[in-house]
Coordinates of C-alpha atoms in Angstrom, one line a residue:
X1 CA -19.1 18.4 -8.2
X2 CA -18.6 14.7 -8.7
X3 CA -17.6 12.2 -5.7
X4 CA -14.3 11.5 -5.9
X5 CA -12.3 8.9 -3.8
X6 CA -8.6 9.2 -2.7
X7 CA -7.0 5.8 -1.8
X8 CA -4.2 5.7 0.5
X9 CA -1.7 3.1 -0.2
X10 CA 1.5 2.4 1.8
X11 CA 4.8 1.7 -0.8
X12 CA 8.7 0.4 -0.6
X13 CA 9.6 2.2 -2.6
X14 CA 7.5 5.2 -4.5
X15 CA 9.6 5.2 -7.8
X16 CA 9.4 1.7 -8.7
X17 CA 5.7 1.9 -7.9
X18 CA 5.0 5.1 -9.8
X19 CA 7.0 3.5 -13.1
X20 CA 5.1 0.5 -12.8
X21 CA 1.8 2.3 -13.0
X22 CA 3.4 4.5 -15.9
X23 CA 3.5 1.4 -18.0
X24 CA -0.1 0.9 -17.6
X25 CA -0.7 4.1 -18.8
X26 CA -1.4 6.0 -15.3
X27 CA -0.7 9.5 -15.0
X28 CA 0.5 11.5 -11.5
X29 CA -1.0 15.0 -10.7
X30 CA 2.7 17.1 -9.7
X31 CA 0.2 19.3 -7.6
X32 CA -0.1 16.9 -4.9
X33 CA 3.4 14.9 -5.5
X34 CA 6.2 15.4 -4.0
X35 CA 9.1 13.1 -2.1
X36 CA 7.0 11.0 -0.2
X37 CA 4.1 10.9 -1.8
X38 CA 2.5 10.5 -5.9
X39 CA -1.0 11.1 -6.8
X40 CA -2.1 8.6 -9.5
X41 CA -4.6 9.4 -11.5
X42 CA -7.1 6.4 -12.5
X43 CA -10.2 8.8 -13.6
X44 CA -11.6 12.0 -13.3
X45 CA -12.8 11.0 -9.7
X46 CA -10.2 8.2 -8.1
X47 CA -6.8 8.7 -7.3
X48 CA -4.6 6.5 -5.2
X49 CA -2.4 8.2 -2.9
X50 CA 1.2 6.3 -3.3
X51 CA 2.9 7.4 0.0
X52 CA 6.2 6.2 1.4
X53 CA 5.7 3.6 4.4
X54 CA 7.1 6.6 6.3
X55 CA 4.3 9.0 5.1
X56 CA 1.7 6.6 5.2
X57 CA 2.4 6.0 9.3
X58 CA 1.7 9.6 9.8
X59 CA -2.0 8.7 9.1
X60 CA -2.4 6.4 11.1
X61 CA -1.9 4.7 14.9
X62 CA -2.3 1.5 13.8
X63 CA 0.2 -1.3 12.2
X64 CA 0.8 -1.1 9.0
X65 CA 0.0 -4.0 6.8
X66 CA 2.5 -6.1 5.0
X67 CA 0.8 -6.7 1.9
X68 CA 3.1 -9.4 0.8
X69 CA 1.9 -11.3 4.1
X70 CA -1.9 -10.0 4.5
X71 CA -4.6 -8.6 2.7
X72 CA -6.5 -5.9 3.9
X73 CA -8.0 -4.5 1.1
X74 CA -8.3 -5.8 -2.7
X75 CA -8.8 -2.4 -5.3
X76 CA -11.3 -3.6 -8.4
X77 CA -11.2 -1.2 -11.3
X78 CA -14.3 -1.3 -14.4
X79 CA -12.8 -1.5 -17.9
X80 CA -14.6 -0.4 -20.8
X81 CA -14.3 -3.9 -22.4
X82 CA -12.5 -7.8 -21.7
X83 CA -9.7 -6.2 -24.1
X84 CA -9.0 -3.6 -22.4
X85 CA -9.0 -6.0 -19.3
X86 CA -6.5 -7.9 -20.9
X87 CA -4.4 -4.6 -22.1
X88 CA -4.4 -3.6 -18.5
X89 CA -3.3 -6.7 -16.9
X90 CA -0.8 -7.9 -19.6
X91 CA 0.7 -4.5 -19.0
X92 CA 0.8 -5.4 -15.6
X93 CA 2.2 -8.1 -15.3
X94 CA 5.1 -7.5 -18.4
X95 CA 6.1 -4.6 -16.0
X96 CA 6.9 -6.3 -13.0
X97 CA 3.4 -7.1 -11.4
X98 CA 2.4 -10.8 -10.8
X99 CA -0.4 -12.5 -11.1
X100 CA -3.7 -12.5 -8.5
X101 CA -6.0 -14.8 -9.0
X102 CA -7.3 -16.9 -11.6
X103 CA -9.0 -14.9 -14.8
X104 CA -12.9 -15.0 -14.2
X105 CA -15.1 -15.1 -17.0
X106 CA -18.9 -15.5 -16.5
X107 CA -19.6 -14.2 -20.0
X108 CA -21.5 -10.9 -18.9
X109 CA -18.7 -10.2 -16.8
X110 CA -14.9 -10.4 -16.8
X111 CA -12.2 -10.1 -14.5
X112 CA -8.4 -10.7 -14.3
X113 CA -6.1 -9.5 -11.3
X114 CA -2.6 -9.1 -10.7
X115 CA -0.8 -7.2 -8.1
X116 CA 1.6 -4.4 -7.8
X117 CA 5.3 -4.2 -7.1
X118 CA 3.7 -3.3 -3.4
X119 CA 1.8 -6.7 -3.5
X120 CA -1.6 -4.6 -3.2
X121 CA -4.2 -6.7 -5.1
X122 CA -5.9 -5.3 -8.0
X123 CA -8.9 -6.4 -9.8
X124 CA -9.7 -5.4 -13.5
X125 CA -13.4 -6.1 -14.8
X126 CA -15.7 -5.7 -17.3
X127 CA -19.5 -6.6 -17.4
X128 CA -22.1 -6.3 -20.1
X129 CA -24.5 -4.8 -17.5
X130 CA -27.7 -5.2 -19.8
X131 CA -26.5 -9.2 -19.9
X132 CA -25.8 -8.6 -16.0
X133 CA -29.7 -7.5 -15.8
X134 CA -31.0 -10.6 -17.7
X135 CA -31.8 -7.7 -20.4
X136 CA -29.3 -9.1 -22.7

């Protein structure tokens, strides 16, 4: 079995955020979504865990982060080409996201952010790894 990776992320409000994500063409698994809580399906192997601020406490003794104030963690996804870097963040921000960052383009790679209704920061990037390598 593959590795798979669950990210926990605390939300406002877990509607808004799951529609948002809907534009960019995320799916939620209904097994493990309920009230409080969506699982979003980015691949075969990540899922982020949209809970409720609520929820999200129950995990954990420490403060909870306001990411409009305060960055604890920045989420960088691979896209199979700049294109579909740009589909992904266009989609992003047209559906209520805003921007990141500046767009990064170093030719082998390239990268474009925004972040979500929630203010968590994501990355989006491609690279031409044989480029990347000095193959290329």
């Amino acid at each position: 079995m593959a590795q798979m990776i669950f990210v926990n992320l605390p939300v406002k409000h877990l509607e808004t955020t799951v529609g948002f994500f809907g534009k960019l063409g995320f799916t939620t698994n209904p097994a493990f979504t309920d009230d409080k809580t969506a699982c979003l399906v980015i691949s075969d192997t990540i899922f982020a865990m949209l809970m409720t601020e609520e929820r999200f406490r129950e995990f954990t003794k420490k403060d909870v982060v306001d990411a409009s104030t305060a960055t604890e963690v920045i989420l960088a996804l691979s896209a199979e080409s700049r294109a579909k870097v740009d589909e992904i963040v266009d989609a992003a921000l047209a559906s209520g996201g805003s921007p990141a960052g500046e767009t990064q383009d170093m030719g082998f790679m390239y990268g474009r952010s925004f972040q979500d209704p929630d203010h968590h920061i994501w990355e989006v990037i491609w690279m031409d790894e044989a480029a990347a390598q000095g193959e290329g």
